[in-house]
Tab-separated table of C-alpha atoms and ligand atoms in Angstrom:
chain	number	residue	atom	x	y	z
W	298	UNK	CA	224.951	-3.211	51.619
W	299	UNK	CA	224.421	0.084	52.750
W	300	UNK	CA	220.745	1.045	52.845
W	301	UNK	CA	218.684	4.041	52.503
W	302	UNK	CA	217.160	3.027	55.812
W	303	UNK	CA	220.581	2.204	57.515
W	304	UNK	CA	221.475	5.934	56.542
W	305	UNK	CA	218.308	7.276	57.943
W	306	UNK	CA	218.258	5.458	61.301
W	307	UNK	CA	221.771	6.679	61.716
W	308	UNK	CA	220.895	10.039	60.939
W	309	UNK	CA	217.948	10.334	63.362
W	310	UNK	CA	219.782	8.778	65.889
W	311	UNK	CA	221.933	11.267	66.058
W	312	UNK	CA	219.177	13.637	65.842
W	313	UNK	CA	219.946	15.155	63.044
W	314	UNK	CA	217.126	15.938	60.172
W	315	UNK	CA	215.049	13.069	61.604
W	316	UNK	CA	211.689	14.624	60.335
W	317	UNK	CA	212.942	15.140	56.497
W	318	UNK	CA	214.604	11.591	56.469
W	319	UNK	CA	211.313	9.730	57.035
W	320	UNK	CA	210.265	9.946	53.611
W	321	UNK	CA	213.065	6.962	53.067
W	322	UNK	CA	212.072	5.006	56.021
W	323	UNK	CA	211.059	2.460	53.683
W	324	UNK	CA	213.253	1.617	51.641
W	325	UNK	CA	215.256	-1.439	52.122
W	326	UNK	CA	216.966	-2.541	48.928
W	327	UNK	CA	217.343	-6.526	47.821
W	328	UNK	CA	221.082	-6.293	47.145
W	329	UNK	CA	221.751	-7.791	43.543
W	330	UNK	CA	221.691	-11.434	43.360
W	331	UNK	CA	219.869	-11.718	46.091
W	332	UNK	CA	216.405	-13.322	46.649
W	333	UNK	CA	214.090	-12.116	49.330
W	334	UNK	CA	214.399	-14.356	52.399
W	335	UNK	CA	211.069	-16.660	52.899
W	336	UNK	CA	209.349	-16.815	56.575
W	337	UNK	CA	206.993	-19.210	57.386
W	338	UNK	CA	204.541	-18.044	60.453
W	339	UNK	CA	203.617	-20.887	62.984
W	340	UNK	CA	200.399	-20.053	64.280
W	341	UNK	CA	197.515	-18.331	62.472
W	342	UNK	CA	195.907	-16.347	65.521
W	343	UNK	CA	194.857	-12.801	65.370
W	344	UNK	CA	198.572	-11.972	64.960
W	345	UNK	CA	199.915	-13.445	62.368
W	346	UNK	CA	196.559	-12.885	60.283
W	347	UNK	CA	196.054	-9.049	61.044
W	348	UNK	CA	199.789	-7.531	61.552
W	349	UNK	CA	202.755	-10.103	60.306
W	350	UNK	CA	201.321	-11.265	57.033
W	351	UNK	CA	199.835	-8.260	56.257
W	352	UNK	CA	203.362	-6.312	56.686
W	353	UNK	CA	205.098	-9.205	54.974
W	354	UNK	CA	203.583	-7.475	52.167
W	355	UNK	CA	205.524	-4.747	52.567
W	356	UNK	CA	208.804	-6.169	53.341
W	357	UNK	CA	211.448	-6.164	50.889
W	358	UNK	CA	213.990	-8.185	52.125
W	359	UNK	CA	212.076	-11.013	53.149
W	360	UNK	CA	208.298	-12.374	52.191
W	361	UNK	CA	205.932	-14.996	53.476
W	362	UNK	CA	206.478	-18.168	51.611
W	363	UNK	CA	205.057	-20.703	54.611
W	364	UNK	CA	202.714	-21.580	57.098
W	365	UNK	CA	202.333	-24.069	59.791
W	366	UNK	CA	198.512	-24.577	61.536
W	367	UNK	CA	196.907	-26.803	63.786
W	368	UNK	CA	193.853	-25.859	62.035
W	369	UNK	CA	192.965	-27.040	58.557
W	370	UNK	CA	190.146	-24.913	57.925
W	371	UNK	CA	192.708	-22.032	58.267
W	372	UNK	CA	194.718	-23.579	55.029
W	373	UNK	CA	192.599	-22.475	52.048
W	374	UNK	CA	192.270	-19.065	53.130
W	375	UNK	CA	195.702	-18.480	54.240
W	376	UNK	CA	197.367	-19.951	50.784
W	377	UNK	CA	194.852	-17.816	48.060
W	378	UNK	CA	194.950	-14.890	50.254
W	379	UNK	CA	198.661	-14.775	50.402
W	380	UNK	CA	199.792	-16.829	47.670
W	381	UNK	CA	201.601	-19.475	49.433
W	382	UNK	CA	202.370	-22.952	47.569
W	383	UNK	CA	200.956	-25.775	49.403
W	384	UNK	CA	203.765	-27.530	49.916
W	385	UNK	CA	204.705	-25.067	52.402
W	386	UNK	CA	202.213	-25.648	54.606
W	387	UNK	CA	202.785	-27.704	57.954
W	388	UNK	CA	201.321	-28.931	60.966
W	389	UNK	CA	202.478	-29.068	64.532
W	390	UNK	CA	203.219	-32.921	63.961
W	391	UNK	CA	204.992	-33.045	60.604
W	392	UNK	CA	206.702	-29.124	61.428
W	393	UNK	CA	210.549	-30.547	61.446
W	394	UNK	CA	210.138	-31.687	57.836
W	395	UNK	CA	210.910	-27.806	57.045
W	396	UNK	CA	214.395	-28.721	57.125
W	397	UNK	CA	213.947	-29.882	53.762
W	398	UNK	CA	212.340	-26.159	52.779
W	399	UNK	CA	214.593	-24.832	50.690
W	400	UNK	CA	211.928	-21.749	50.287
W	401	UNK	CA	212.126	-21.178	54.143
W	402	UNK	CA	214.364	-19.128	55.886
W	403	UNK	CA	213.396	-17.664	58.896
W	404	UNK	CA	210.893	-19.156	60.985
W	405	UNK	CA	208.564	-17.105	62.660
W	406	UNK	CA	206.958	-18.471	66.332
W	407	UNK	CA	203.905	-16.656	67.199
W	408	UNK	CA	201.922	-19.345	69.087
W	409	UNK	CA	200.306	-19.135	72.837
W	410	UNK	CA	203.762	-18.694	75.049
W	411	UNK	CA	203.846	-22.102	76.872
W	412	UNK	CA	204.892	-23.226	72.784
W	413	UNK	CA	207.641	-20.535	72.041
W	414	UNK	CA	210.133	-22.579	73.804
W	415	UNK	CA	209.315	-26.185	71.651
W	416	UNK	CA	209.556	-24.505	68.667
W	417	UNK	CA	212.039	-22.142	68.621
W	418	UNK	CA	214.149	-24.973	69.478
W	419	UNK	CA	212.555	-27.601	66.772
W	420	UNK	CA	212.834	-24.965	64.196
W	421	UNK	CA	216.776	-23.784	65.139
W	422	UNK	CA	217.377	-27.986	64.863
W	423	UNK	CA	215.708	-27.656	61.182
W	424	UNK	CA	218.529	-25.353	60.190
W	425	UNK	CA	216.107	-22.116	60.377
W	426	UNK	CA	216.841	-18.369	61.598
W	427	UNK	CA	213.645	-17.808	64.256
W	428	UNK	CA	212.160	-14.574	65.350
W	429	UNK	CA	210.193	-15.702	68.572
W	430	UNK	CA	207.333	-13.554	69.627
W	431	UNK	CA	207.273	-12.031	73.188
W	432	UNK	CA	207.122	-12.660	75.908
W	433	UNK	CA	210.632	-15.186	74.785
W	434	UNK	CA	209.383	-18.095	76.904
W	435	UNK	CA	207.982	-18.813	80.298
W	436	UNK	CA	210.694	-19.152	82.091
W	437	UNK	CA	214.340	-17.911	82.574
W	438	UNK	CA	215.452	-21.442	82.106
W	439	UNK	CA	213.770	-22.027	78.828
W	440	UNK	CA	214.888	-18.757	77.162
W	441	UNK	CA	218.807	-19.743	78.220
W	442	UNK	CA	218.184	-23.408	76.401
W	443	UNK	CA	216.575	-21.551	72.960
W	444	UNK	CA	219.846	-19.207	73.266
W	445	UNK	CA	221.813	-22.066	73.454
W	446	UNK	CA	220.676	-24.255	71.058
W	447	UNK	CA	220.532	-21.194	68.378
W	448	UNK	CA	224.437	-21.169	68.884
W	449	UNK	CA	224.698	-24.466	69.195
W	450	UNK	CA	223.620	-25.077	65.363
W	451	UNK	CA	224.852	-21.793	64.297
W	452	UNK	CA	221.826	-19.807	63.556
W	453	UNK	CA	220.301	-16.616	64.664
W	454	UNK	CA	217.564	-16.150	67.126
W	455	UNK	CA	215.017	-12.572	67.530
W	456	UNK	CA	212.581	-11.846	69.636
W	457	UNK	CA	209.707	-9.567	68.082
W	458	UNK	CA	209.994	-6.933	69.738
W	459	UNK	CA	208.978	-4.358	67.439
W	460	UNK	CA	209.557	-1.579	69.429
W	461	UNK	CA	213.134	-1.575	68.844
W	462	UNK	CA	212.362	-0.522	64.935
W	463	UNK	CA	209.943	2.526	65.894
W	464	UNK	CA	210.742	5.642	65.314
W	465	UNK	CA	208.845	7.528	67.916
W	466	UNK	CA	210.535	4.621	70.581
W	467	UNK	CA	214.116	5.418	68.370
W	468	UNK	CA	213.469	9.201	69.132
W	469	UNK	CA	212.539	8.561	73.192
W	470	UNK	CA	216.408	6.244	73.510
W	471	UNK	CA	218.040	9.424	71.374
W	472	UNK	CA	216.986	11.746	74.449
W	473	UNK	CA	218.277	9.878	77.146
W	474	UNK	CA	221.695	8.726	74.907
W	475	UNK	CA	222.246	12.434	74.258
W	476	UNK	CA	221.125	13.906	77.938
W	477	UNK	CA	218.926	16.671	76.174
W	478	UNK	CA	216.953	16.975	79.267
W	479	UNK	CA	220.026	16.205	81.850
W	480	UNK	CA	220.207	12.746	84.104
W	481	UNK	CA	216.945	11.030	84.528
W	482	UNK	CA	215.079	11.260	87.795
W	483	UNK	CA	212.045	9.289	87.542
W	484	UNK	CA	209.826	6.771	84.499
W	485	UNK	CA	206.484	5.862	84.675
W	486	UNK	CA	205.693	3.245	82.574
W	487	UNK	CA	202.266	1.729	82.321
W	488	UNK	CA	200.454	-1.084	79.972
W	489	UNK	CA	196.924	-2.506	80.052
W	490	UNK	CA	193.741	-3.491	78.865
W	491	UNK	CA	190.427	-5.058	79.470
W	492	UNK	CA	190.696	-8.465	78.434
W	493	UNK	CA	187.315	-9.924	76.960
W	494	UNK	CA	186.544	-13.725	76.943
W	495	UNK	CA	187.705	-15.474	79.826
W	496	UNK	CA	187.913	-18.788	78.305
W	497	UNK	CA	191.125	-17.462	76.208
W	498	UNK	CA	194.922	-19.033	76.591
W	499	UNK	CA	196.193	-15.359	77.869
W	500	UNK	CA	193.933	-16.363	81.479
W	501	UNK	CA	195.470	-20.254	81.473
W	502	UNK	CA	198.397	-19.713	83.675
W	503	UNK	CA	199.868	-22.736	81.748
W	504	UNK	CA	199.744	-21.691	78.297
W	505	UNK	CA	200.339	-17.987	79.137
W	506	UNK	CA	202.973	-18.481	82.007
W	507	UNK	CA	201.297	-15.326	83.809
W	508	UNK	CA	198.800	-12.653	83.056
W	509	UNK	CA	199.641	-8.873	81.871
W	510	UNK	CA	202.808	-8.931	82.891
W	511	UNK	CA	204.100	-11.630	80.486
W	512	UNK	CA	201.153	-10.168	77.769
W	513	UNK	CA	201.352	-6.221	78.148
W	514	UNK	CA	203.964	-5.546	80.850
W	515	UNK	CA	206.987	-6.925	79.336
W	516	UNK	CA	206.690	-3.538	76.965
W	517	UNK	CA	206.882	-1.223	80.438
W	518	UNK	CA	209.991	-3.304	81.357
W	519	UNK	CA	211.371	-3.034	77.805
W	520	UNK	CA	210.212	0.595	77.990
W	521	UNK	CA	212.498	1.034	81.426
W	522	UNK	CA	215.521	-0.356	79.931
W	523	UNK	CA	215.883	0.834	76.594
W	524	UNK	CA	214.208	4.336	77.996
W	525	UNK	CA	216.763	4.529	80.689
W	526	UNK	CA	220.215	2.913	78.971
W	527	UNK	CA	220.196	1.271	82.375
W	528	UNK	CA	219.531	-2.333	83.802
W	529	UNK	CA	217.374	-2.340	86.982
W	530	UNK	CA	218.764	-3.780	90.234
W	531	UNK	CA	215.847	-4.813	92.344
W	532	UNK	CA	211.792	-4.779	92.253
W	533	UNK	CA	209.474	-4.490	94.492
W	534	UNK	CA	205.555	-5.509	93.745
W	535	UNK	CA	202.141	-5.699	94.908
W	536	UNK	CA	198.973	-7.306	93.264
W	537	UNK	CA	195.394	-6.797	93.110
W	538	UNK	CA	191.825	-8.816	92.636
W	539	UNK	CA	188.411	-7.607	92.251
W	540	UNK	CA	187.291	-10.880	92.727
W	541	UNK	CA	186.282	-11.322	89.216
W	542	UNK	CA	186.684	-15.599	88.465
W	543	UNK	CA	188.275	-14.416	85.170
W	544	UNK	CA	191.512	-14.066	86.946
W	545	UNK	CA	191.521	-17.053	89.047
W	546	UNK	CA	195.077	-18.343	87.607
W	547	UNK	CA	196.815	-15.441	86.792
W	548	UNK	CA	197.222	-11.786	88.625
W	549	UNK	CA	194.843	-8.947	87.635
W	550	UNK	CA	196.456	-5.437	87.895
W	551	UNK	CA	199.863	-5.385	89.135
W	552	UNK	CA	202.358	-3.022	90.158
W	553	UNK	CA	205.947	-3.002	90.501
W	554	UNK	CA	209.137	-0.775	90.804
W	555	UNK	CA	211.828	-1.150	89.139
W	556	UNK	CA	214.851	0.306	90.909
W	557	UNK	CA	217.687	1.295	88.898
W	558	UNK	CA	221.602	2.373	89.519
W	559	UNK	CA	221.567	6.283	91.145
W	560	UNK	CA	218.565	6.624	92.596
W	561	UNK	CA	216.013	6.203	89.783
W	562	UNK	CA	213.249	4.576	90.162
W	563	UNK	CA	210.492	3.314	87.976
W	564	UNK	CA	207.042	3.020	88.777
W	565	UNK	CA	204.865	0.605	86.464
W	566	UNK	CA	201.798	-0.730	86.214
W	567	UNK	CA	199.807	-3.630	84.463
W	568	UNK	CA	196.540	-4.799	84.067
W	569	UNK	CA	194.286	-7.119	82.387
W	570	UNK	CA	191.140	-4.708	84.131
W	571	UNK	CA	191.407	-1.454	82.701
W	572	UNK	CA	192.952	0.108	79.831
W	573	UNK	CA	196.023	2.237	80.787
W	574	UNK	CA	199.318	2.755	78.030
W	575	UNK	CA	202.053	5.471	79.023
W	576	UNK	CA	206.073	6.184	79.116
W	577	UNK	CA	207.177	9.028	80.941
W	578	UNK	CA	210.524	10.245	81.170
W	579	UNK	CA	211.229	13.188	84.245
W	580	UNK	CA	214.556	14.116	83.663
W	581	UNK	CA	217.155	16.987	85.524
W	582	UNK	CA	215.801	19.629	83.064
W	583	UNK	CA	212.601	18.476	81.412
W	584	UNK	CA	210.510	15.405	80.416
W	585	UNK	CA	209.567	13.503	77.579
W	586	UNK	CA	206.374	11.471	76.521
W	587	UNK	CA	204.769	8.798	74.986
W	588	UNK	CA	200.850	8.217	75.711
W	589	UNK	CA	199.217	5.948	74.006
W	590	UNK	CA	202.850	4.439	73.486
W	591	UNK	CA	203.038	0.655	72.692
W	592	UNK	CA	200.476	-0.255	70.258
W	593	UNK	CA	200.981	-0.423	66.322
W	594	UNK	CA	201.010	2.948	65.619
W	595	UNK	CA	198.577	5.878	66.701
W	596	UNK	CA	201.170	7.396	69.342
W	597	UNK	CA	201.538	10.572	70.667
W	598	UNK	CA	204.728	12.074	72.263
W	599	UNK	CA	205.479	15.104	73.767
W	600	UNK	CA	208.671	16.584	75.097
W	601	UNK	CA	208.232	19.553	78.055
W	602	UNK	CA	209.098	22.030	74.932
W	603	UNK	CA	207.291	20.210	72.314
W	604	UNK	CA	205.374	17.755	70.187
W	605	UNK	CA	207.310	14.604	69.073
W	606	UNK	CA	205.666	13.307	65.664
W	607	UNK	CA	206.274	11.413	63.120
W	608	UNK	CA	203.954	10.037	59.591
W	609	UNK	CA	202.672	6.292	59.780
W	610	UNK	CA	205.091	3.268	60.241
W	611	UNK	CA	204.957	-0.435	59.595
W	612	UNK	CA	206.773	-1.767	62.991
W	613	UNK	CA	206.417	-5.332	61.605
W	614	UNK	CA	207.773	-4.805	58.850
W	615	UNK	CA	210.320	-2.308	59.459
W	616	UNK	CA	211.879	-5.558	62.550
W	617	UNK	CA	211.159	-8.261	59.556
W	618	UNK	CA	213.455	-6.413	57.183
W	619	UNK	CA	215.861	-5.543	59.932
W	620	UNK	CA	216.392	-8.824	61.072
W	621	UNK	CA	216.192	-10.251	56.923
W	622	UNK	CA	218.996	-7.654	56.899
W	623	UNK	CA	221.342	-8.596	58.924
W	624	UNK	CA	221.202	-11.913	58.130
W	625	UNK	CA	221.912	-11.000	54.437
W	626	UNK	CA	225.059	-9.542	55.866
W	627	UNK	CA	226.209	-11.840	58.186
W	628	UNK	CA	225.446	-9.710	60.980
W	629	UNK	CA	224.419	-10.387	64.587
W	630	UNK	CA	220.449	-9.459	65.243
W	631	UNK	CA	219.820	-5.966	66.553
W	632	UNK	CA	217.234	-7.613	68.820
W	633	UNK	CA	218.764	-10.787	70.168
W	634	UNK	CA	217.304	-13.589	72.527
W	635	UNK	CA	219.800	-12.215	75.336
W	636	UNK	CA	216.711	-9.046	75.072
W	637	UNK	CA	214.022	-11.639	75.986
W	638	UNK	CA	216.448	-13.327	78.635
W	639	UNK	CA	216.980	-10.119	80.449
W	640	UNK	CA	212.944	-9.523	80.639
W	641	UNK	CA	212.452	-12.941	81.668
W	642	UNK	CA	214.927	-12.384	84.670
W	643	UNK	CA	213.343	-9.564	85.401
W	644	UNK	CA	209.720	-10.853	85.019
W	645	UNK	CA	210.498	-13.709	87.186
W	646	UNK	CA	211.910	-11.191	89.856
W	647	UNK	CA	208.577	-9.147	90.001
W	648	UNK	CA	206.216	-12.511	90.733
W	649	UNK	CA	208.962	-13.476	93.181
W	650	UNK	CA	208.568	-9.574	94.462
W	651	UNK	CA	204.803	-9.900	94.324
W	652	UNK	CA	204.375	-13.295	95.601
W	653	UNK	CA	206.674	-12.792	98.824
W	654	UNK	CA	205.748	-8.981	99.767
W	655	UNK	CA	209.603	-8.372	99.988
W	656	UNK	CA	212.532	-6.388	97.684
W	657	UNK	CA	213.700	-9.045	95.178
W	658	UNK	CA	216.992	-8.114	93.636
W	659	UNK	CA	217.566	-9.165	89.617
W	660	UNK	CA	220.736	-10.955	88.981
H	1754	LIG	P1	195.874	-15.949	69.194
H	1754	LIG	O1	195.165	-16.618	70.285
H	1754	LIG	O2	195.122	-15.002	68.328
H	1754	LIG	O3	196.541	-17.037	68.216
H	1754	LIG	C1	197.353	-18.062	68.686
H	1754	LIG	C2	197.386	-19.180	67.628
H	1754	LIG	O4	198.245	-20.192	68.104
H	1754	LIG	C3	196.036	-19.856	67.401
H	1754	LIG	O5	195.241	-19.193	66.439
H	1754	LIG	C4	196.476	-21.220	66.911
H	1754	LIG	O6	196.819	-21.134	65.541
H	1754	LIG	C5	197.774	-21.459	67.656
H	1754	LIG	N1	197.634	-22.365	68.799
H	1754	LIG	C6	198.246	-23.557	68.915
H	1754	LIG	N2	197.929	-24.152	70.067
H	1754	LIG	C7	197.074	-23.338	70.706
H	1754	LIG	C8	196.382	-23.428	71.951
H	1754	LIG	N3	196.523	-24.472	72.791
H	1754	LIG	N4	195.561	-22.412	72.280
H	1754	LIG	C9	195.417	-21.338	71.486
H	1754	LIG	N5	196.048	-21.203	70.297
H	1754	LIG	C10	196.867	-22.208	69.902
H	1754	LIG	O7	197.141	-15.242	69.842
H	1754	LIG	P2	197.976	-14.003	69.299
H	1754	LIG	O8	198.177	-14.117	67.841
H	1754	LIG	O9	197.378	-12.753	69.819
H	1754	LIG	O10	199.368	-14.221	70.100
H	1754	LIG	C11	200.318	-15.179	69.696
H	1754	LIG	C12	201.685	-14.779	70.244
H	1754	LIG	O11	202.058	-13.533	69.694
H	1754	LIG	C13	201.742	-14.606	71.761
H	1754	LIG	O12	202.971	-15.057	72.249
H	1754	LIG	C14	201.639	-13.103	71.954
H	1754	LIG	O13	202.284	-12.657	73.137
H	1754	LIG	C15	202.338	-12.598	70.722
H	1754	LIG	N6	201.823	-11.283	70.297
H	1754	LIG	C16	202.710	-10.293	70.066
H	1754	LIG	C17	202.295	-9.058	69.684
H	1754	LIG	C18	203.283	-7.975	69.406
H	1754	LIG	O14	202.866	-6.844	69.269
H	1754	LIG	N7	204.561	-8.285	69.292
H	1754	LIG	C19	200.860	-8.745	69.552
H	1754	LIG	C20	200.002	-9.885	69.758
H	1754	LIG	C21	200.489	-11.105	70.138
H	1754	LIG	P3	196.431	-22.290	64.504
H	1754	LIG	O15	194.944	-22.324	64.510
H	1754	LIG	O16	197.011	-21.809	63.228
H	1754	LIG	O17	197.045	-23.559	65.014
């Protein structure tokens, strides 16, 4: 199947009519025969409700046809908002019985991150495709045992990072893969926000593995590798408290730099104290821009010669219907969970960085 969208991501990655294409960014066609693949969301946090099942209703390759809670009152709402029968709805206890699900597909993980590991894996043993949300897992060791046990029964694994379907983020790789600007020198890549209540999972260092860094960081890193072309080499790192109690378990405002092959270097930054949300690109000749750059939409990008723009885009559902896609063809995931290994390694270098004051080289 050859889609309109196939056509027009090829087009603009080769930089070529981008603009006038993006009137057909939309439109993924159900090959005949086909039915739409059903995903079933685990977790119904601010997520799922707000951006995935909202998108899914856009999608149109794939639609929501499940959901699995640990919170009944959630159930009502959920299945007359979005139409789903009730004997697709789970719980955390009775969750493996999806196997029987003929009506389920893909199954989507979007729980607090300590979980994405126990049910990635429970959901590849059903016999389901899983998208996993970010950060992949907690630890290097858990995202190599979800890798595994997707090949082990033959099934594909994602992680959602959206990103990767973007066409302002599409636009920022075409620059660097097609040296418009010469060799890169230098990236600056920062995420971060206040966070609010401190009695939340992303301040538990348990449930959330880490602070920013896991939450809002990861995209810097992601930012830095798919920015670049490159993988980075070694880190160095340095935290830092206000004292506030909020971040008694996990680190506050972090920085780190990610050294990469020839030279360049780049400096990020992460916090959970102050808003911040930037890629910059220096290159030989030029630079190019993305500030605010990592939320759902709302970006603005610059090159040193000019503005980089493009109409609204559904991320969520533009990475839904990518990844429905390819497994209607039998192809392997653009975003697969060797993507979420690498950040893991990488994340796991930068608290070893941070922790021990010294250079900590990623293997
Ligand atoms: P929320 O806190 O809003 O929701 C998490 C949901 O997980 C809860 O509503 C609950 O759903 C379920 N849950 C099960 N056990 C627990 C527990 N012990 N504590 C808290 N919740 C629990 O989180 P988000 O939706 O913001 O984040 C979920 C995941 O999605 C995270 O991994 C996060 O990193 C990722 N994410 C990704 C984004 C992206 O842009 N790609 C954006 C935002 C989040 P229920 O009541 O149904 O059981």
């Amino acid at each position: 199947m050859e889609t309109n969208r196939r056509k027009f991501l090829g087009q603009f990655g080769a930089g070529v009519g981008a603009l006038s294409m993006l009137g057909s960014l939309d439109t993924y066609a159900l090959p005949e025969n086909t039915k739409k693949l059903g995903i079933a969301l685990v977790g119904l946090g601010s997520y799922s409700e707000f951006q995935l099942a909202p998108a899914l209703q856009q999608t149109k390759l794939c639609q929501l046809t499940g959901i699995v809670t640990g919170t009944p009152a959630k159930v009502d709402k959920w299945v007359s908002k979005f139409k789903i029968d009730k004997k697709n709805v789970y719980t955390y206890e009775n969750f493996d019985k999806i196997k029987d699900n003929e009506n389920i597909d893909i199954v989507y993980v979007v729980l607090p991150n300590s979980m994405h590991h126990e049910f990635t894996i429970r959901a590849l043993k059903a016999g389901k495709h899983v998208i996993c949300e970010k950060p992949m897992a907690n630890t290097v060791k858990e995202c190599e045992e979800m890798i595994a046990t997707a090949k082990q029964v033959g099934k594909q694994l994602s992680v959602g990072y959206r990103l990767h379907f973007d066409p302002y983020h599409l636009e920022i790789r075409r620059l660097t893969a097609e040296k418009t600007y010469g060799n890169l020198m230098h990236i600056e890549a920062n995420f971060g926000f206040g966070i609010g209540d401190p009695t939340q999972w992303r301040l538990n260092k348990k449930l959330a593995g880490g602070g920013p860094l896991m939450d809002v960081g990861i995209y810097a890193i992601q930012a830095t590798r798919y920015g670049s072309g490159l993988e980075p080499l070694a880190v160095t790192a340095q935290q830092f408290k206000t004292g506030n109690p909020k971040f008694k378990e996990v680190e506050e405002t972090l920085l780190f730099q990610l050294e990469y092959p020839n030279g360049l270097v780049a400096n990020c930054a992460t916090s959970y104290a102050f808003y911040i949300e930037k890629l910059k690109i220096y290159a030989e000749k030029g630079f190019y821009e993305l500030s605010p750059a990592y939320g759902y939409g709302g970006f603005k990008g610059r090159t040193s010669e000019k503005e980089i723009s493009y109409p609204a885009f559904n991320q969520q559902a533009a990475q839904m219907d990518g990844f429905a896609d390819c497994l209607i063809q039998n192809k392997p995931t653009k975003v697969g969970g060797s993507e979420g290994l690498q950040d893991m390694k990488i994340i796991e270098a930068i608290y070893k960085a941070m922790e021990t004051g010294q250079k900590v080289e990623i293997k």
